[in-house]
């Protein structure tokens, strides 16, 4: 089955056909480093990490570019106000690059916690100022931009008149864009309210500024991604990604200025991740409906009853398709924690199973082989991790039954067991990007807990030998109340957490 991905600009799934055979170029809009990374942004970057991993698994040589925005980001209102990095620097009496470095370091630390792979290239906007100036001049030379008092604006009306591309990605009607009015500073400089700044003349108190032919100023927010994607992936590349909130104006304006400079749209496929909600509502600091990644990891928030590990949160992110909204809550995180543990327990159980039969033709062997094949096939359908996970969860019961002796391992055969084990490992670690916290020592008390549980199991076994059923049942029920399950089998009693 060939890989199909949902293309935001065509609003349909399309077969992935790279521009260069065997290669894949992917550009993802990175963070603006004026504050700690938002938990919603973390979901986006984890989603694209999964996409990156799967493309690598499929054998593509991937160049993954994810930028750092360290200048000129005014959240779409590029005509007024102070950019957020300069504002943060002024308030904290720091150099802008001190702010940038602090939060870039924090972003990288968070990505390491979530076990994301480093991109192939991570360019910074400030490292490409000269190229951005050159691109502005190129757009002017092609007649798609005009200069007013040192600032340069993209002529959106001209683009709309000459090319039927503006508004296609975001689904906005051209008529609405043209009549849209906003009370913004320097609005009267524009020929149309739909025009946007690609170079901004700096005011006296603006900290980040560079010399350009039109003025001493700084680039518009949208410009940097056009420059860096073109610089490292060419004028036409495969995939451009980002959060759904970037469709308009950021990505729409990227398409416009890329066409103005290069005469083409930038990429073949647009991929967008959807919103992360919290308790069914949009996250908002002002309304108290907000949580940081650190609060999730420490449990120090009124919104959660306990701490959740980075891998639990990553697993939670992957439980919904990247294009769907995802609702974060204490209950959903708790369910994710159970699911994460259950899958790794099943994998470790598989590691211990073996058969004297090399290849079996019995239904059990086919069930294991088909389960793994289906899990990979779901990934081919627009990176559908939730359905892929569902296939693995369906296999967990069968794996446990083989371990408990309810199913004969020899009916599976070693070949099917190896296929299932290798498939589990590849999907869990290489593609989903999950690390095994119990194996890597992330859970510092796992060994102590295992020893304690063995003592409890021995006490229960002694009670059963003494026919003290009341004590035996009390031990089992007390453990069940704190979500620890005991399973009696031929090889003794096993325990697991959150495996209901």
XYZ file of C-alpha atoms in Angstrom:
500
model
C 0.000 0.000 0.000
C 1.415 3.394 -0.947
C 1.554 6.291 1.488
C -1.358 8.710 1.293
C -1.433 12.026 3.101
C -4.127 14.633 3.584
C -3.182 17.746 1.623
C -4.644 20.858 3.263
C -4.655 22.844 0.027
C -6.656 20.250 -1.929
C -8.688 19.075 1.098
C -8.228 15.437 0.162
C -5.890 12.507 0.616
C -3.265 12.170 -2.072
C -0.619 9.580 -2.818
C 2.765 10.851 -1.707
C 4.952 11.236 -4.779
C 8.209 13.038 -3.910
C 9.737 15.493 -6.336
C 13.020 13.563 -6.258
C 12.695 9.779 -6.116
C 13.828 8.351 -2.791
C 14.118 11.795 -1.191
C 11.677 13.879 0.838
C 11.973 17.541 1.779
C 9.890 18.743 4.731
C 9.727 22.241 6.215
C 7.931 22.810 9.525
C 7.361 26.203 11.121
C 9.240 26.193 14.416
C 8.799 28.167 17.642
C 9.020 31.887 18.241
C 11.488 31.982 21.112
C 10.210 34.732 23.420
C 8.681 32.378 26.039
C 8.541 28.741 27.071
C 7.059 26.420 24.473
C 3.291 25.900 24.766
C 1.908 22.388 25.343
C -0.131 22.764 22.133
C 3.055 23.495 20.198
C 4.581 20.369 21.729
C 1.767 18.314 20.212
C 2.525 19.807 16.786
C 6.250 19.061 16.985
C 5.646 15.524 18.278
C 3.253 14.933 15.360
C 5.815 16.036 12.794
C 8.487 14.003 14.566
C 6.265 10.961 14.040
C 5.833 11.872 10.348
C 9.601 12.336 10.007
C 10.230 8.978 11.652
C 7.778 7.184 9.386
C 9.226 8.685 6.234
C 12.652 7.488 7.398
C 11.236 4.025 8.106
C 9.819 3.900 4.580
C 13.345 4.418 3.300
C 13.234 8.040 2.193
C 16.309 10.195 2.585
C 14.614 13.056 4.439
C 15.805 16.620 4.793
C 13.729 17.970 7.660
C 14.010 21.735 8.174
C 12.458 23.345 11.261
C 13.208 27.015 11.829
C 13.701 29.155 14.913
C 11.859 32.499 14.706
C 14.042 34.967 16.576
C 12.987 38.282 15.036
C 9.995 40.232 13.791
C 7.164 37.984 14.998
C 4.059 40.075 15.747
C 1.505 37.242 15.583
C 0.058 38.394 12.279
C -0.362 42.074 13.218
C 2.870 43.099 11.611
C 1.835 46.707 11.182
C 1.673 47.708 14.815
C 3.243 47.142 18.176
C 6.578 45.780 19.314
C 7.734 42.333 18.371
C 7.573 39.926 21.270
C 11.288 39.223 21.513
C 12.141 42.937 21.698
C 9.361 43.481 24.222
C 10.596 40.646 26.436
C 14.181 41.961 26.226
C 13.085 45.492 27.164
C 10.977 44.324 30.119
C 13.727 42.088 31.509
C 16.562 44.470 30.595
C 18.281 41.865 28.455
C 19.767 41.773 25.012
C 17.254 40.298 22.535
C 19.653 37.457 21.767
C 19.788 36.594 25.476
C 16.025 36.090 25.374
C 16.349 34.079 22.168
C 19.075 31.802 23.552
C 17.286 31.176 26.846
C 14.060 30.041 25.223
C 15.766 28.203 22.385
C 17.622 26.165 25.007
C 14.328 25.553 26.791
C 12.668 24.442 23.577
C 15.466 21.978 22.814
C 15.288 20.605 26.353
C 11.542 20.045 25.981
C 11.994 18.309 22.634
C 14.556 15.972 24.218
C 12.089 15.124 26.991
C 9.520 14.215 24.356
C 12.128 12.086 22.550
C 11.895 13.949 19.249
C 14.629 13.524 16.673
C 16.660 16.609 15.784
C 15.736 18.112 12.421
C 18.296 17.907 9.628
C 18.674 21.698 9.678
C 17.423 24.226 12.238
C 18.013 27.683 10.731
C 17.367 30.965 12.544
C 15.650 33.949 10.986
C 18.448 36.306 12.085
C 20.970 34.139 10.265
C 19.226 34.816 6.953
C 18.552 38.560 7.014
C 20.561 39.305 3.855
C 18.653 36.599 1.977
C 15.362 38.035 3.224
C 16.363 41.486 1.939
C 17.229 39.910 -1.409
C 13.843 38.174 -1.538
C 12.017 41.447 -0.825
C 13.879 43.091 -3.699
C 13.019 40.166 -5.961
C 9.323 40.526 -5.128
C 9.522 44.275 -5.832
C 11.288 43.627 -9.147
C 8.502 41.245 -10.165
C 5.915 43.915 -9.439
C 4.272 42.225 -6.445
C 5.379 44.696 -3.752
C 5.577 48.453 -3.232
C 7.486 50.773 -0.874
C 5.825 53.360 1.364
C 7.945 55.491 3.722
C 10.619 52.791 4.164
C 8.230 49.853 4.656
C 7.497 47.332 1.923
C 4.051 45.800 1.389
C 3.004 42.820 -0.680
C 0.433 43.722 -3.338
C -2.210 41.094 -2.641
C -4.723 42.584 -5.085
C -2.264 42.178 -7.965
C -1.695 38.535 -6.989
C -5.434 37.853 -6.824
C -5.888 39.480 -10.205
C -3.130 37.441 -11.872
C -3.159 34.070 -10.069
C -5.992 32.108 -8.513
C -4.100 30.974 -5.415
C -4.748 33.418 -2.551
C -7.230 32.098 0.016
C -7.166 28.517 -1.302
C -5.259 27.064 1.666
C -7.272 28.729 4.432
C -10.588 28.554 2.600
C -11.113 32.304 2.888
C -13.115 34.034 0.208
C -11.180 36.601 -1.761
C -14.057 39.069 -1.554
C -13.979 38.943 2.252
C -10.210 39.461 2.317
C -10.422 42.507 0.083
C -13.154 44.278 2.047
C -11.692 43.339 5.429
C -10.742 46.428 7.446
C -8.647 46.637 10.586
C -7.660 49.637 12.640
C -3.934 49.056 12.506
C -1.021 51.402 12.688
C 0.102 52.484 9.178
C -3.091 51.003 7.699
C -3.370 54.097 5.522
C -0.029 53.239 3.883
C -1.509 50.142 2.275
C -3.214 50.076 -1.081
C -5.541 47.380 0.269
C -6.314 46.087 3.747
C -5.400 42.603 2.489
C -1.806 43.686 1.764
C 0.838 42.671 4.311
C 4.261 43.933 5.302
C 7.362 42.082 4.098
C 9.784 44.737 5.403
C 8.985 47.068 8.301
C 10.686 50.372 8.974
C 11.871 50.299 12.572
C 10.813 52.971 15.016
C 13.390 54.581 17.279
C 12.878 52.236 20.240
C 12.926 49.015 18.218
C 15.882 46.879 19.340
C 16.225 44.452 16.416
C 16.980 46.330 13.182
C 19.053 45.960 10.029
C 20.054 48.193 7.133
C 18.159 47.630 3.892
C 17.723 49.656 0.694
C 14.326 50.914 1.872
C 15.031 51.681 5.538
C 16.663 50.518 8.715
C 14.147 47.947 9.846
C 13.299 44.274 10.125
C 11.593 41.607 7.998
C 7.944 40.691 8.189
C 7.153 37.488 10.016
C 6.073 35.530 6.927
C 9.237 36.281 4.979
C 11.694 34.131 6.921
C 9.970 30.821 6.140
C 9.896 31.566 2.410
C 13.625 32.307 2.531
C 14.724 29.365 4.656
C 12.524 26.751 2.987
C 13.788 27.863 -0.441
C 17.385 28.072 0.743
C 17.506 24.501 2.043
C 14.823 22.678 0.039
C 14.630 24.560 -3.262
C 11.924 26.636 -4.898
C 9.621 23.608 -4.946
C 9.694 20.954 -2.238
C 7.521 18.148 -0.911
C 5.913 18.954 2.453
C 5.250 22.157 4.377
C 3.790 21.757 7.848
C 2.677 23.625 10.918
C -0.214 24.173 13.292
C -3.714 24.777 11.981
C -3.593 28.323 13.357
C -0.856 29.161 10.835
C -3.007 28.592 7.746
C -4.014 32.239 7.820
C -2.307 34.585 7.620
C 1.128 32.992 7.866
C 0.992 30.157 5.345
C -1.374 31.970 3.020
C 1.079 34.860 2.886
C 4.008 32.498 2.439
C 2.332 31.145 -0.675
C 1.745 34.691 -1.929
C 5.281 35.972 -1.480
C 6.812 32.724 -2.735
C 4.785 33.103 -5.932
C 5.772 36.766 -6.112
C 9.458 35.854 -5.956
C 9.612 32.479 -7.708
C 6.522 32.315 -9.882
C 5.349 29.107 -8.196
C 3.762 27.913 -4.969
C 6.286 26.455 -2.513
C 5.297 22.830 -2.009
C 3.229 19.865 -3.156
C 1.665 18.954 0.191
C 0.493 21.106 3.106
C 0.061 19.260 6.410
C -1.510 20.939 9.440
C -1.970 19.705 12.989
C -5.134 20.541 14.893
C -5.834 22.238 18.202
C -5.139 20.874 21.681
C -8.096 21.586 23.961
C -8.194 21.338 27.733
C -11.233 19.984 29.521
C -13.231 20.538 26.356
C -12.327 24.211 25.943
C -9.626 26.247 24.246
C -6.667 26.825 26.532
C -6.631 30.296 28.073
C -4.395 31.698 30.802
C -6.891 34.456 31.579
C -9.653 31.905 32.211
C -7.410 29.585 34.222
C -7.872 26.804 31.662
C -4.175 26.309 31.018
C -1.310 24.010 31.907
C 2.385 23.970 31.039
C 4.431 20.880 30.109
C 6.375 21.266 33.359
C 3.152 21.214 35.387
C 2.145 17.995 33.664
C 5.494 16.423 34.517
C 5.433 17.539 38.184
C 1.690 17.301 38.852
C 1.769 20.800 40.345
C -1.504 22.023 38.859
C -5.126 22.052 39.904
C -5.976 20.409 36.583
C -4.189 17.104 37.283
C -4.183 14.786 40.285
C -0.681 13.438 39.716
C 2.468 13.833 37.653
C 2.620 12.332 34.169
C 5.856 11.347 32.482
C 6.922 12.846 29.132
C 6.372 9.490 27.431
C 2.838 9.273 28.822
C 2.128 12.740 27.410
C 3.694 11.804 24.054
C 1.557 8.680 23.947
C -1.473 10.831 24.776
C -0.675 13.109 21.814
C -0.522 10.088 19.493
C -3.926 8.740 20.529
C -5.684 11.204 18.230
C -4.946 11.737 14.542
C -2.720 14.775 14.045
C -5.496 16.491 12.057
C -8.120 16.057 14.806
C -8.661 18.117 17.918
C -7.433 16.484 21.118
C -8.869 17.112 24.574
C -6.372 17.090 27.432
C -7.747 16.188 30.863
C -6.665 14.304 33.942
C -8.855 11.361 32.916
C -7.483 11.220 29.353
C -3.889 11.392 30.613
C -4.578 8.613 33.117
C -6.030 6.457 30.333
C -2.981 7.202 28.174
C -0.683 6.148 31.004
C -2.469 2.791 31.251
C -2.386 2.275 27.504
C 1.310 3.144 27.261
C 2.200 0.651 30.001
C -0.037 -2.034 28.568
C 1.672 -1.923 25.171
C 5.178 -2.133 26.596
C 4.136 -4.943 28.939
C 2.796 -6.836 25.919
C 6.065 -6.214 24.080
C 8.145 -7.487 27.004
C 5.885 -10.538 27.233
C 6.509 -11.187 23.540
C 10.255 -10.998 24.150
C 9.999 -13.921 26.576
C 7.861 -16.166 24.353
C 9.473 -18.786 22.162
C 8.360 -21.798 20.160
C 10.009 -25.012 19.074
C 8.002 -24.789 15.847
C 9.717 -22.590 13.261
C 6.727 -21.834 11.053
C 3.099 -22.550 11.830
C 0.154 -22.470 9.438
C -2.421 -22.384 12.212
C -4.849 -19.460 12.738
C -2.862 -18.098 15.687
C 0.197 -17.505 13.475
C -1.892 -15.758 10.840
C -3.568 -13.630 13.512
C -0.221 -12.323 14.771
C 1.151 -11.688 11.283
C -2.020 -9.965 10.083
C -2.156 -7.829 13.225
C 1.317 -6.401 12.630
C 0.754 -5.928 8.907
C -2.465 -4.037 9.632
C -0.706 -1.783 12.151
C 1.768 -0.695 9.461
C -0.938 -0.354 6.803
C -2.800 2.101 9.038
C 0.329 4.258 9.110
C 0.235 4.354 5.304
C -3.189 5.974 5.535
C -2.199 9.556 6.396
C 0.002 8.538 9.356
C -3.004 7.197 11.262
C -1.342 6.359 14.572
C -4.626 5.906 16.537
C -5.775 3.101 14.228
C -2.277 1.629 14.171
C -2.279 1.615 17.963
C -5.695 -0.036 17.968
C -4.256 -2.952 15.996
C -1.535 -3.419 18.602
C -4.031 -3.227 21.465
C -6.083 -5.951 19.750
C -2.980 -8.154 19.843
C -2.332 -7.591 23.559
C -5.053 -10.012 24.707
C -3.708 -12.731 22.418
C -0.157 -12.191 23.658
C -1.244 -12.416 27.290
C -3.233 -15.577 26.592
C -0.130 -17.206 25.111
C 1.868 -16.182 28.181
C -0.806 -17.580 30.525
C -1.027 -20.867 28.629
C -4.579 -20.276 27.401
C -3.202 -20.377 23.874
C -0.462 -22.723 22.683
C 2.671 -20.796 21.700
C 3.592 -23.554 19.258
C 0.409 -22.786 17.332
C 1.965 -19.394 16.615
C 5.433 -20.625 15.703
C 8.718 -18.777 16.069
C 8.453 -16.965 12.737
C 5.162 -15.287 13.676
C 6.456 -14.517 17.171
C 9.559 -12.856 15.708
C 7.468 -10.856 13.258
C 5.166 -9.672 16.035
C 8.054 -8.809 18.363
C 10.013 -6.922 15.705
C 6.867 -5.130 14.560
C 6.005 -4.052 18.103
C 9.526 -2.758 18.679
C 9.685 -0.870 15.373
C 6.300 0.754 15.812
C 6.657 1.634 19.494
C 10.186 3.007 19.444
C 11.227 3.836 15.869
C 7.926 5.203 14.528
C 5.780 6.303 17.476
C 8.975 7.545 19.115
C 8.199 6.109 22.555
C 10.992 5.154 24.900
C 10.519 2.395 27.453
C 10.643 4.244 30.755
C 10.779 1.100 32.879
C 13.729 -0.222 30.857
C 15.659 3.064 30.725
C 15.288 3.796 34.408
C 12.984 6.772 34.043
C 10.848 5.152 36.708
C 13.425 5.257 39.526
C 11.343 3.108 41.873
C 10.460 0.284 39.476
C 12.892 -2.220 40.979
C 11.810 -1.404 44.527
C 8.156 -1.679 43.528
C 8.753 -5.027 41.885
C 10.375 -6.337 45.058
C 7.516 -5.017 47.186
C 4.918 -6.557 44.895
C 6.667 -9.908 45.031
C 6.387 -9.783 48.825
C 2.645 -9.006 48.563
C 2.152 -11.849 46.070
C 3.956 -14.262 48.412
C 1.738 -13.137 51.314
C -1.384 -13.696 49.226
C -0.123 -17.115 48.131
C 0.506 -18.067 51.766
C -3.019 -16.938 52.669
C -4.466 -19.094 49.911
C -2.432 -22.113 51.041
C -3.870 -21.562 54.543
C -7.352 -21.303 52.957
C -7.631 -17.791 54.382
C -9.754 -16.650 51.445
C -10.797 -13.445 53.174
C -7.163 -12.278 53.465
C -6.392 -13.394 49.907
C -9.383 -11.499 48.518
C -8.567 -8.413 50.572
C -5.028 -8.259 49.128
C -6.351 -8.633 45.575
C -9.186 -6.099 46.030
C -6.963 -3.539 47.769
C -4.480 -3.704 44.907
C -7.293 -3.444 42.357
C -8.535 -0.290 44.080
C -5.190 1.387 43.325
C -5.190 0.004 39.782
C -2.758 -2.879 40.280
C -3.971 -6.110 38.743
C -2.892 -9.637 39.685
C -3.001 -12.416 37.093
C -2.697 -16.044 38.137
C -1.176 -18.351 35.518
C 0.767 -21.553 35.083
C 4.047 -19.725 35.695
C 2.806 -18.051 38.863
C 1.159 -14.744 39.641
C 2.075 -11.657 37.608
C 1.211 -8.062 38.410
C 0.625 -5.045 36.219
C -0.371 -1.395 36.633
C -3.269 0.203 34.791
C -3.980 -2.829 32.638
C -7.741 -2.908 33.013
